[in-house]
Coordinates of C-alpha atoms in Angstrom, one line a residue:
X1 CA 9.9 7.8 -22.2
X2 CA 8.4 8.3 -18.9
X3 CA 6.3 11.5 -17.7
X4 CA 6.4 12.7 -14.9
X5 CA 3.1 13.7 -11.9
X6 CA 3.2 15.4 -9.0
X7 CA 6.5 17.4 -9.7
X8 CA 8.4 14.9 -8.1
X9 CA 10.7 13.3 -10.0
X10 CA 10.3 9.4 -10.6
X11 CA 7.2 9.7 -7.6
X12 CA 4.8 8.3 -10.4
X13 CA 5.4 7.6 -14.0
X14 CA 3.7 7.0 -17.3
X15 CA 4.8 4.5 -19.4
X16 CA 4.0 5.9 -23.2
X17 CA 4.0 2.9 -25.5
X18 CA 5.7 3.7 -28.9
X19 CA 6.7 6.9 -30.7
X20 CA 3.9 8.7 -30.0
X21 CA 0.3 8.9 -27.9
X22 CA -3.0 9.6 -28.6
X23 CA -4.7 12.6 -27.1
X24 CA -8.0 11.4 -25.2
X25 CA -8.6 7.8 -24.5
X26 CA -4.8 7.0 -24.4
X27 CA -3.6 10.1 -22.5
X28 CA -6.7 8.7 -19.7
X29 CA -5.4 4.9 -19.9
X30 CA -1.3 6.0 -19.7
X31 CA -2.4 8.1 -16.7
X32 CA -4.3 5.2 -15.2
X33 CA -1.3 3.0 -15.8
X34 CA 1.0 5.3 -14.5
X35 CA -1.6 5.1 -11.2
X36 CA -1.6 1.4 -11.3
X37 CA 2.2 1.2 -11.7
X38 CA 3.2 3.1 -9.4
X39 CA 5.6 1.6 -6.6
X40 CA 4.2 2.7 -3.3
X41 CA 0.7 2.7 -1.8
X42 CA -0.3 6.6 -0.8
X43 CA -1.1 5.3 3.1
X44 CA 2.3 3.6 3.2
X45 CA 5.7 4.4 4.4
X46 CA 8.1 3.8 1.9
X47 CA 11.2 1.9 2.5
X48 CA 13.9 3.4 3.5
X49 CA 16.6 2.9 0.7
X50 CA 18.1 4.6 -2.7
X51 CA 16.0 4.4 -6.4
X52 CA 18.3 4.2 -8.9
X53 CA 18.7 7.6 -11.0
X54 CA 16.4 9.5 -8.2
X55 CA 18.8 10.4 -5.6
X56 CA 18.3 8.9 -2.4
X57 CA 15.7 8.5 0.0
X58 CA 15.7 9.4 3.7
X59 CA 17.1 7.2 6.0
X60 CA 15.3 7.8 9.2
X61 CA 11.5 6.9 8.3
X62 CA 10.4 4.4 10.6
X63 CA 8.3 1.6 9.8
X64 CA 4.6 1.9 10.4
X65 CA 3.8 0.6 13.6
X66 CA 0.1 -0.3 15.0
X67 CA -0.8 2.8 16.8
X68 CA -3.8 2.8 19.1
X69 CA -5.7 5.3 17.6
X70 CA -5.8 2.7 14.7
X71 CA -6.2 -0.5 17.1
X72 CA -9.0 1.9 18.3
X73 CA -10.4 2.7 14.8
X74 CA -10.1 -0.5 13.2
X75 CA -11.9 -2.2 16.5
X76 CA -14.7 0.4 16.3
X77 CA -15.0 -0.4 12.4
X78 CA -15.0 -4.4 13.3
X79 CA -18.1 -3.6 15.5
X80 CA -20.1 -3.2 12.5
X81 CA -18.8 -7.1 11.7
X82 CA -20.1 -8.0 14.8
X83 CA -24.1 -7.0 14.1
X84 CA -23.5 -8.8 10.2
X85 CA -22.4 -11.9 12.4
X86 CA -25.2 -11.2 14.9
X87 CA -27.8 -11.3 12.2
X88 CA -26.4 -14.4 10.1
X89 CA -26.8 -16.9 13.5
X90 CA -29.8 -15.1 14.2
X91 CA -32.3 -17.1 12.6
X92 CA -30.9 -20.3 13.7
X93 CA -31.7 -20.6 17.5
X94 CA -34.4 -18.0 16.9
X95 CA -36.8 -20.4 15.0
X96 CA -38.3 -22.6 17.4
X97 CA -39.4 -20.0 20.0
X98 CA -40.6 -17.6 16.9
X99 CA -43.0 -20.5 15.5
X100 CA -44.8 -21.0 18.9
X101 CA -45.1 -17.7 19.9
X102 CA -46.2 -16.0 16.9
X103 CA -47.7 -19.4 15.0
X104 CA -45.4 -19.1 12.1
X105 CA -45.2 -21.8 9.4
X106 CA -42.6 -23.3 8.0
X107 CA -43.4 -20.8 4.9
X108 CA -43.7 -17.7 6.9
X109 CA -40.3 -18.3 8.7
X110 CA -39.0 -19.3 5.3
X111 CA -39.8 -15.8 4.3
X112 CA -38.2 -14.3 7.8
X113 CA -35.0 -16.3 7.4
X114 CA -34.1 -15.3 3.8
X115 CA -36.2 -11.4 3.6
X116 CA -32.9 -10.3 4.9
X117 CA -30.9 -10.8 2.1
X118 CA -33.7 -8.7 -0.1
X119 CA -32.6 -5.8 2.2
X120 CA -29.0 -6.6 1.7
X121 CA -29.9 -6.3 -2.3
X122 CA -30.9 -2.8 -2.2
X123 CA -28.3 -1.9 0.2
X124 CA -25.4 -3.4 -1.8
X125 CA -26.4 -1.5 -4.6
X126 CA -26.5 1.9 -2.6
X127 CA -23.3 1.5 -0.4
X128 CA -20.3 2.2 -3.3
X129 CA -21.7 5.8 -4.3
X130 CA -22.7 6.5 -0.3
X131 CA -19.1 5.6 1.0
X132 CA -18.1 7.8 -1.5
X133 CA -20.8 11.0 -1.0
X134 CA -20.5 11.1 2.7
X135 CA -17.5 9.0 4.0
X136 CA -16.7 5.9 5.1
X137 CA -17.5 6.8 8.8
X138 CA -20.9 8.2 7.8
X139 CA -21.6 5.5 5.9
X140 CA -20.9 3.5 8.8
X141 CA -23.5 5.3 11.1
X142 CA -25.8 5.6 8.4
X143 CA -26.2 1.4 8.1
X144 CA -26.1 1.1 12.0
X145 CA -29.0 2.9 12.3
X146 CA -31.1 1.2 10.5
X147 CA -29.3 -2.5 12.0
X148 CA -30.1 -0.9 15.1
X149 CA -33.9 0.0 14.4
X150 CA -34.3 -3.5 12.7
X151 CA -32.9 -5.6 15.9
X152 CA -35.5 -3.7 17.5
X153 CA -38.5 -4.2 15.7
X154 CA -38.1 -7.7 16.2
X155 CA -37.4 -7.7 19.6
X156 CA -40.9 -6.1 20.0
X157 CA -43.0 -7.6 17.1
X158 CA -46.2 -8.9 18.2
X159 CA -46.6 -10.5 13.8
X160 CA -44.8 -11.6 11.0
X161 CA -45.2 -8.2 9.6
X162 CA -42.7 -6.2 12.1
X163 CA -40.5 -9.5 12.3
X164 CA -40.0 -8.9 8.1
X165 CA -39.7 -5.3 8.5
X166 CA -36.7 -5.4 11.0
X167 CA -34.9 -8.3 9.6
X168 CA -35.2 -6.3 5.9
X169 CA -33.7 -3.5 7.9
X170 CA -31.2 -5.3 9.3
X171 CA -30.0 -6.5 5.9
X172 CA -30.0 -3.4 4.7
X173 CA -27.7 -1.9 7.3
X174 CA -25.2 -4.9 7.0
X175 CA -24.9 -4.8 3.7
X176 CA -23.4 -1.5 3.3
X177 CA -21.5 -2.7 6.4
X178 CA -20.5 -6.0 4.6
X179 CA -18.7 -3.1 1.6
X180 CA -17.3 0.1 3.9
X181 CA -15.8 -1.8 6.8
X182 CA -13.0 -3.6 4.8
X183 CA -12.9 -0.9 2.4
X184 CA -12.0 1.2 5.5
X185 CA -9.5 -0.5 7.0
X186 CA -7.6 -1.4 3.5
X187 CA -7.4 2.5 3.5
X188 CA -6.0 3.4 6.8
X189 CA -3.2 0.7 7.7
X190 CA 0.0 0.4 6.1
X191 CA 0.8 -2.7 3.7
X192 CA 3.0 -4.7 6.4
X193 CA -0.5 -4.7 8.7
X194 CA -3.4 -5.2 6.1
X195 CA -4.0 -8.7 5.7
X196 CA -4.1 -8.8 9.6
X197 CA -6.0 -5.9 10.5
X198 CA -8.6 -6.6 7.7
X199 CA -8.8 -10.5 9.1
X200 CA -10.4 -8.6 11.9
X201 CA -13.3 -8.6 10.1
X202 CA -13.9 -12.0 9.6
X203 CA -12.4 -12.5 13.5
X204 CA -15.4 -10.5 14.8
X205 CA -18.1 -11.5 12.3
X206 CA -17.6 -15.2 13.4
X207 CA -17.7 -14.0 17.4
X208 CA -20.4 -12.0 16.6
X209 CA -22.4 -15.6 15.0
X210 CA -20.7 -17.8 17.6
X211 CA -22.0 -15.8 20.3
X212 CA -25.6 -16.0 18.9
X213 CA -25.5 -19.8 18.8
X214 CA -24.5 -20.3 21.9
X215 CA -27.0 -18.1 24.1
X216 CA -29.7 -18.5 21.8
X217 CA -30.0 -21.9 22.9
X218 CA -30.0 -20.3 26.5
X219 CA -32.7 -17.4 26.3
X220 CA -35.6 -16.2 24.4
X221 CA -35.6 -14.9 20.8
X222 CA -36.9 -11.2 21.8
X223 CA -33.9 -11.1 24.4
X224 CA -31.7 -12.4 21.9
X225 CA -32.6 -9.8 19.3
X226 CA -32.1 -7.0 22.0
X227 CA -28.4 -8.5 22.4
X228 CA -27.9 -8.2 18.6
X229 CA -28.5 -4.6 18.9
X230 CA -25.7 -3.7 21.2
X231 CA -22.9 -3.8 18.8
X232 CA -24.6 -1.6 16.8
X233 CA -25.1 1.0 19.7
X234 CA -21.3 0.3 20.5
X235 CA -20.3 1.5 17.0
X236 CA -22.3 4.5 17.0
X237 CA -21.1 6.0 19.6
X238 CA -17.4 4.8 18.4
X239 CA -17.8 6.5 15.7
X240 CA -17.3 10.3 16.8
X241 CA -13.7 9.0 18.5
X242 CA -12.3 8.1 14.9
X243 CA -10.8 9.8 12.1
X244 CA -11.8 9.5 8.9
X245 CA -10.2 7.8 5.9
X246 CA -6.9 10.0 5.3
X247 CA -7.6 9.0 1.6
X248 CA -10.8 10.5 1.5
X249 CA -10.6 13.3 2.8
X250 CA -7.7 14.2 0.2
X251 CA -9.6 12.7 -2.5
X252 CA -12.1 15.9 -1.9
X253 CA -9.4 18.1 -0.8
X254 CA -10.0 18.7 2.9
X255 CA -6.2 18.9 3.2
X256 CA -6.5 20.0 6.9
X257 CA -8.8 17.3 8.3
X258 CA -6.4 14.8 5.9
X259 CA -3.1 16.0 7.1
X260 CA -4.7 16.1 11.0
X261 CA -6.3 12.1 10.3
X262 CA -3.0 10.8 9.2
X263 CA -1.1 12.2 12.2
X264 CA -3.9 10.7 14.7
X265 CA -3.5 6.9 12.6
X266 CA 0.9 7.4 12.6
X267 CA 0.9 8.6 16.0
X268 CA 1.7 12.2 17.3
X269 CA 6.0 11.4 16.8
X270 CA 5.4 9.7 13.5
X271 CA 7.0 12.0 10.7
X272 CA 3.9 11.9 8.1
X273 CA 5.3 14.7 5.7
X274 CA 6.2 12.5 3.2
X275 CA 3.4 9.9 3.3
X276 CA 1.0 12.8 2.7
X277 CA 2.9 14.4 -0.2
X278 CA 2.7 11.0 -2.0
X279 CA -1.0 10.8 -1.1
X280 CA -1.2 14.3 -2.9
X281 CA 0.4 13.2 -5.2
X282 CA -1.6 10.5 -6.1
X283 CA -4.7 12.3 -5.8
X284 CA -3.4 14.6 -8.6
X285 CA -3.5 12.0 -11.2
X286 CA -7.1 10.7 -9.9
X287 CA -7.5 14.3 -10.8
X288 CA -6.5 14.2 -14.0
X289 CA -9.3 11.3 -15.1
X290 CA -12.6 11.6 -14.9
X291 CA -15.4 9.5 -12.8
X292 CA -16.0 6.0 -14.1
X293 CA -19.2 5.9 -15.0
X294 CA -20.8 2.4 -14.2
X295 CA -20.8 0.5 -17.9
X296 CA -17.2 1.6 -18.0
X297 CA -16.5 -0.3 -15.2
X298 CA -17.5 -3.6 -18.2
X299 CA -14.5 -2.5 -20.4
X300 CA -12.1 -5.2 -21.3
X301 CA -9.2 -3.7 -19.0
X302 CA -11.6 -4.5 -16.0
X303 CA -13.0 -7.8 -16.8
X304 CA -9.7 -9.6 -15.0
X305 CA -10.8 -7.7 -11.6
X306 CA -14.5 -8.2 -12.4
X307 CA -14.2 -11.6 -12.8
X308 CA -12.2 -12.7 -9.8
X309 CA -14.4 -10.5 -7.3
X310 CA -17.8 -11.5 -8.8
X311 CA -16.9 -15.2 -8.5
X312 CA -15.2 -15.3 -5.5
X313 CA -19.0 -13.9 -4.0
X314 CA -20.6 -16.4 -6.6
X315 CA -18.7 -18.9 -5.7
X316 CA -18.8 -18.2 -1.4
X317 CA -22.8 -18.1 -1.7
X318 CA -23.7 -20.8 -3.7
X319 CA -21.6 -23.1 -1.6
X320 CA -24.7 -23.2 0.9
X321 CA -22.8 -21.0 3.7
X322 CA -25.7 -18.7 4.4
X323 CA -28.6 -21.4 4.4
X324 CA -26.4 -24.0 6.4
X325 CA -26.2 -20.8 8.9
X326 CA -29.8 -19.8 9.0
X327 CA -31.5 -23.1 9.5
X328 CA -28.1 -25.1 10.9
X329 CA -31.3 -26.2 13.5
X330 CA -33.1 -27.8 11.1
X331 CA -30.6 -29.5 10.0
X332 CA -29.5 -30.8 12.8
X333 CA -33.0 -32.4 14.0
X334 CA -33.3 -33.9 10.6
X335 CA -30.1 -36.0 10.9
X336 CA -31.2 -36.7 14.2
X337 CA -28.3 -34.7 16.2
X338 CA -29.6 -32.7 19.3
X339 CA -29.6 -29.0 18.0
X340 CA -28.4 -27.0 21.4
X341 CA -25.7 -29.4 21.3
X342 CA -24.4 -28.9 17.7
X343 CA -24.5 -25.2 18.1
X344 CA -23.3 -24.7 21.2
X345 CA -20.4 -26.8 19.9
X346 CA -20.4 -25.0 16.6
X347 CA -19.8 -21.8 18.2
X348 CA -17.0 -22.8 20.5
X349 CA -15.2 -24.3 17.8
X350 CA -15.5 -21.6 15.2
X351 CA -13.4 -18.5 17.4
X352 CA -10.2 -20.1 18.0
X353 CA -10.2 -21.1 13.9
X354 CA -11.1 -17.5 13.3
X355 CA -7.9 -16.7 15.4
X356 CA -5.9 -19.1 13.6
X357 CA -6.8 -17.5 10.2
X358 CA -6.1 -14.0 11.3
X359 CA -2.8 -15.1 12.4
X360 CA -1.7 -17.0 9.1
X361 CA -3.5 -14.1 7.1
X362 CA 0.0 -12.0 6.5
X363 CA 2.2 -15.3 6.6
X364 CA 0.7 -18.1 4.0
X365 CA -1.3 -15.9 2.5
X366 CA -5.0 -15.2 0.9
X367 CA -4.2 -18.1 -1.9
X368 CA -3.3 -20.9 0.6
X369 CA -5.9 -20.3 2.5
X370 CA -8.7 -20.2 0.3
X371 CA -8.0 -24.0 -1.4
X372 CA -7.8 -25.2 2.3
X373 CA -11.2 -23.6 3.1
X374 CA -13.0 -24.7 -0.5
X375 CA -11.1 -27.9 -0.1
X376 CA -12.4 -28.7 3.2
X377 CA -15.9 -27.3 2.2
X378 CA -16.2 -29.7 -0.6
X379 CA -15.0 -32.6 2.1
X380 CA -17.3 -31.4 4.5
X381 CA -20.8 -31.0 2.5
X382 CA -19.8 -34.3 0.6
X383 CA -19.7 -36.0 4.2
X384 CA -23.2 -34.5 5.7
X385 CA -25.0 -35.7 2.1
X386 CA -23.3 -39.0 2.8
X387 CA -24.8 -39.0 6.6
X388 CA -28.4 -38.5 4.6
X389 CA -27.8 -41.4 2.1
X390 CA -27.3 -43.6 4.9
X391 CA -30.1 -42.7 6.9
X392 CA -32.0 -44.7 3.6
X393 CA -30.4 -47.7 4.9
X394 CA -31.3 -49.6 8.0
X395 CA -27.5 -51.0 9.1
X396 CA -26.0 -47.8 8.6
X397 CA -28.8 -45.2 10.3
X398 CA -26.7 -45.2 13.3
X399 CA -23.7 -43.0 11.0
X400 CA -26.3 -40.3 10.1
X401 CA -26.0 -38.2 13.2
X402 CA -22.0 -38.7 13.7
X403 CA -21.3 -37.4 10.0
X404 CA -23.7 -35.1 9.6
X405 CA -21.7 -33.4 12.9
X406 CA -18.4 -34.1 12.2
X407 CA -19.6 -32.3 8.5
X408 CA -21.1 -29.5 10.0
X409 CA -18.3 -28.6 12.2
X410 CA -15.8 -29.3 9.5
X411 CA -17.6 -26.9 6.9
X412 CA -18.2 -24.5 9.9
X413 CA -14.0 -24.3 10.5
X414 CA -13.6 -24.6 6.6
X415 CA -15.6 -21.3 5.9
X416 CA -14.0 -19.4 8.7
X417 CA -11.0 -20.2 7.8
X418 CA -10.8 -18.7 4.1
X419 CA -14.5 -18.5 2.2
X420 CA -15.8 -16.2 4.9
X421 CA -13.4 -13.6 5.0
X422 CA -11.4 -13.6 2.3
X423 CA -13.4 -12.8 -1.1
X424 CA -14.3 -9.5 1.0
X425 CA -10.5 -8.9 1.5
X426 CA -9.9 -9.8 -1.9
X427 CA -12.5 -7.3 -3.2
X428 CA -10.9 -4.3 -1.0
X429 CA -7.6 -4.8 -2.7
X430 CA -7.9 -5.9 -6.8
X431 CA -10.2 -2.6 -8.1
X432 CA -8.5 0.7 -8.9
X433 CA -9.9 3.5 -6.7
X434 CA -11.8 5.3 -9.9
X435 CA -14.1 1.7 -10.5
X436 CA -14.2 0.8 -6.4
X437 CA -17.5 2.5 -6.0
X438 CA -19.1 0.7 -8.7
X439 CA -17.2 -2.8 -7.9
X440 CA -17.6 -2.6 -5.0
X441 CA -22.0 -2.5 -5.5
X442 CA -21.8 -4.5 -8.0
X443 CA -19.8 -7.4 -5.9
X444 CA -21.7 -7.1 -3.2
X445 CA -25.2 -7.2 -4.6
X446 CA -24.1 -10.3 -6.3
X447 CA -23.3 -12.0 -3.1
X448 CA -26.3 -10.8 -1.5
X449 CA -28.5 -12.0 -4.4
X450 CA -27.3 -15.1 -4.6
X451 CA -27.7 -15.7 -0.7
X452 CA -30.9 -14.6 -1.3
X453 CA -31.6 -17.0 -3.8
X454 CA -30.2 -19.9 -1.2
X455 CA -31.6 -19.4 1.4
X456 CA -35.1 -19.2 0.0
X457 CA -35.2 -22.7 -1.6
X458 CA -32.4 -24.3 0.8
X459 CA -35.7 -25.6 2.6
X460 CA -38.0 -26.6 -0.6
X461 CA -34.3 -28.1 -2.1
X462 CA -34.1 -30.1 1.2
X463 CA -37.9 -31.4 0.9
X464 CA -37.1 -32.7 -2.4
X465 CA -33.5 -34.4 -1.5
X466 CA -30.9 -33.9 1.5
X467 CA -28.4 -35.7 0.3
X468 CA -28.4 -34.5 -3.2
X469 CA -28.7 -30.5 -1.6
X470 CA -25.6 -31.4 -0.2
X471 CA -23.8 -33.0 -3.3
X472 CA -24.6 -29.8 -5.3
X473 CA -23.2 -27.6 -2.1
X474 CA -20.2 -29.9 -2.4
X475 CA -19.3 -29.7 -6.2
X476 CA -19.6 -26.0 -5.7
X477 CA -16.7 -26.5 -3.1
X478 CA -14.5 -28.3 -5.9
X479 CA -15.5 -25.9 -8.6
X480 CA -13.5 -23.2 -6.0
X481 CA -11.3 -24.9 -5.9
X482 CA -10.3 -24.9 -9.5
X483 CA -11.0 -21.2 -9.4
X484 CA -9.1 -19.8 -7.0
X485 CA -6.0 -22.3 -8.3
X486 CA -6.3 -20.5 -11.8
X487 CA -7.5 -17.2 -11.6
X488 CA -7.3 -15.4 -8.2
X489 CA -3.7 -14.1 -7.2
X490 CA -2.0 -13.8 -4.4
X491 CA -2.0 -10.0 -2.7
X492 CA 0.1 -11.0 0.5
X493 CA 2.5 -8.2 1.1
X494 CA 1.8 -5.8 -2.3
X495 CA 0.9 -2.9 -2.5
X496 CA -2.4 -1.9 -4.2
X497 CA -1.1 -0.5 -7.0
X498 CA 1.0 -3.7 -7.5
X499 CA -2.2 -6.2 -7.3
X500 CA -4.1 -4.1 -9.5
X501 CA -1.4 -4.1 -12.4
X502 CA -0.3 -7.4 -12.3
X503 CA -4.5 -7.7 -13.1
X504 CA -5.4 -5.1 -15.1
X505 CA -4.4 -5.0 -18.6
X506 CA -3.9 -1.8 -20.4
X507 CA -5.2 -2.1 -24.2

């Protein structure tokens, strides 16, 4: 029979399995499954119709509509995508004018290129428990300081030492960036807008690269770095114009600042009373369980989530994104194509695909476009370790520079499309709120270690064979493939609580 929360009747129910239920451990995973079950997201409106044996619903809620205090909010939050894209282009048109000035080796720069991701290691790990301590806004601020710090210690380091330092700060600040941002939107837009809103990540991350490419081929490195460090001054001062997470804030029971947050995101007009009494209500069961610790997060209920979030990241970085990014240069001089040309071109092609993805984000859904983007990586990396094997051969040398291009651009639209954006939407939506914290470090360090890990020997893995660097970069792409066609689900227009049971297993 069901029980009942919240003193509402059929708001949220437990589902008790058999005659009777054990006190303890079953009494915490029926109230977790009563959480997961549940119908309606807390941050949604619910529809506006009758629930069979609960009496009727009102009949004059309005659908959520895109207010512009959460245009606003959102656009302030993207910011923070921005810098991340700002520092992933970085290194790119940066090199050549870093090696002369400062008479860096191909070691040294090596070491510059990838020390980032080290940063984003130990930030990864930190940013779950800090979005939880001190807010996603904080948290926000807290990373953009030290993005903004690190832009600037390159911009005005006279060795390799303060170039390190700020590019290890910089990773640091986006990786918490990389966690909270997405994490904060999921939390203040209504179902019918998430997949959208959220796509604004991956919309201003790839303007945010795409606009490094471009000038960088144009002006100096330290000029360059001074650029990166506006959108991170932009978002600071954001900031104190937005409201926190509604969800938050009732998690620790602010219930003023919760009840005055929702009413600035739903708009002064917008009727809110019965949003918030679900989001109480839902905060009474979280309640009623205690903190995850972070082995729990290993138990067998969670290995479903676990599983599809760590390999999406697995999967994303070891499909040779990040190096292809950070030394896109070098790769282009080696197969013989002028590099201001291919990344000029690069970053005017990759915005409007950006676009495109945002717009076909709430229509075709995550699924869709994920086996397009691994598809057309696996295409695309097969095709520029193709271009390599024929620069071998005398009669076809002239192909090298044409496919290597057309490959480049192809994986460049591929990843934008689905790889880049995605997995971190994905994440945002398939953990329960007790384990998000911990899955959400957990997730992220793996994607940061294993960029880490690729961009560190892209250039040693090159030296040994180009071709064959991009073979393995291309079997990755087909091993996605078959993973996102098995295991990862579809979350297009469900609710959170409807993703994570149709994932999680109660046992």
């Amino acid at each position: 029979m069901p029980k009942q929360f919240g003193g509402k009747a059929c708001k949220y129910q437990v589902l008790v399995i058999g005659p009777f239920c054990k006190r303890g451990k079953m009494e915490r995973e029926s109230m977790e499954e009563g959480l997961l079950t549940s119908r309606y997201l807390p941050n949604e409106t619910k529809p506006t119709s009758n629930v069979d044996g609960c009496g009727s619903r009102s009949d004059n809620l309005n659908k959520p509509l895109s207010t512009p205090v959460l245009v606003f909010s959102t656009l302030v939050a993207v910011c923070g995508s921005f810098c991340y894209g700002c520092s992933l282009g970085y290194s790119s048109p940066a090199e050549t004018g870093i090696k002369e000035d400062l008479g860096l080796s191909m070691a040294a720069y090596s070491v510059f290129g990838s020390i980032m991701t080290v940063g984003g290691m130990v930030g990864a790990i930190l940013s779950g428990r800090i979005a939880d301590l001190i807010g996603r806004r904080r948290t926000m601020w807290f990373s953009e300081v030290f993005c903004t710090a690190g832009w600037l210690s390159i911009a005005f380091a006279k060795s390799a030492l303060w170039l390190d330092i700020g590019r290890l700060s910089i990773g640091f600040g986006v990786a918490m960036i990389c966690y909270v941002v997405p994490v904060y939107i999921a939390e203040i837009t209504p179902k019918s807008h998430r997949g959208s809103f959220a796509s604004a990540n991956q919309l201003m991350t790839t303007s945010g690269f795409a606009l490094v490419y471009f000038i960088g081929t144009i002006i100096s490195w330290r000029t360059l770095a001074m650029i990166g460090a506006i959108p991170s001054v932009v978002q600071i001062i954001g900031l104190f114009f937005i409201p926190e997470s509604p969800r938050w804030l009732a998690k620790l029971g602010r219930e003023k600042e919760f009840e005055a947050a929702l009413k600035r995101l739903r708009g002064e007009d917008a009727d809110i009373s019965e949003e918030a009494a679900d989001i109480r209500d839902y905060m009474e069961i979280l309640k009623q369980q205690t903190e995850a610790s972070f082995l729990e997060l290993f138990q067998r209920r969670y290995a479903n989530s676990l599983f599809v979030g760590v390999g999406l990241m697995l999967l994303q970085q070891l499909g040779g994104n990040s190096p292809m990014a950070y030394y896109a240069s070098n790769i282009f001089e080696e197969a013989g194509v002028s590099s201001t040309i291919g990344l000029q071109v690069s970053a005017i092609i990759q915005i409007p695909v950006a676009i495109v993805g945002l717009l076909l984000m709430d229509r075709s859904g995550r699924r869709p476009l994920l086996l397009v983007s691994a598809s057309g990586m696996c295409f695309s990396c097969f095709l520029i370790g193709l271009s390599f094997c024929f620069k071998e051969f005398p009669h076809l040398k002239a192909l090298t520079p044409i496919l290597a291009l057309t490959g480049s651009l192809a994986s460049a639209t591929a990843y934008t499309i689905g790889l880049g954006g995605i997995p971190w939407i994905i994440m945002s939506e398939i953990f329960p709120i007790n384990v998000k914290a911990q899955a959400g470090s957990l997730v992220t360090l793996v994607n940061w270690s294993i960029s880490w890990i690729t961009t560190y020997t892209f250039n040693f893995m090159m030296e040994w064979s180009s071709a064959g660097t991009f073979f393995i970069f291309s079997g990755v792409g087909g091993l996605t493939v078959l993973f996102v066609a098995k295991l990862v689900p579809e979350t297009k227009g469900r609710t959170l609580e409807e993703i994570q049971a149709s994932i999680i297993p109660f046992l």
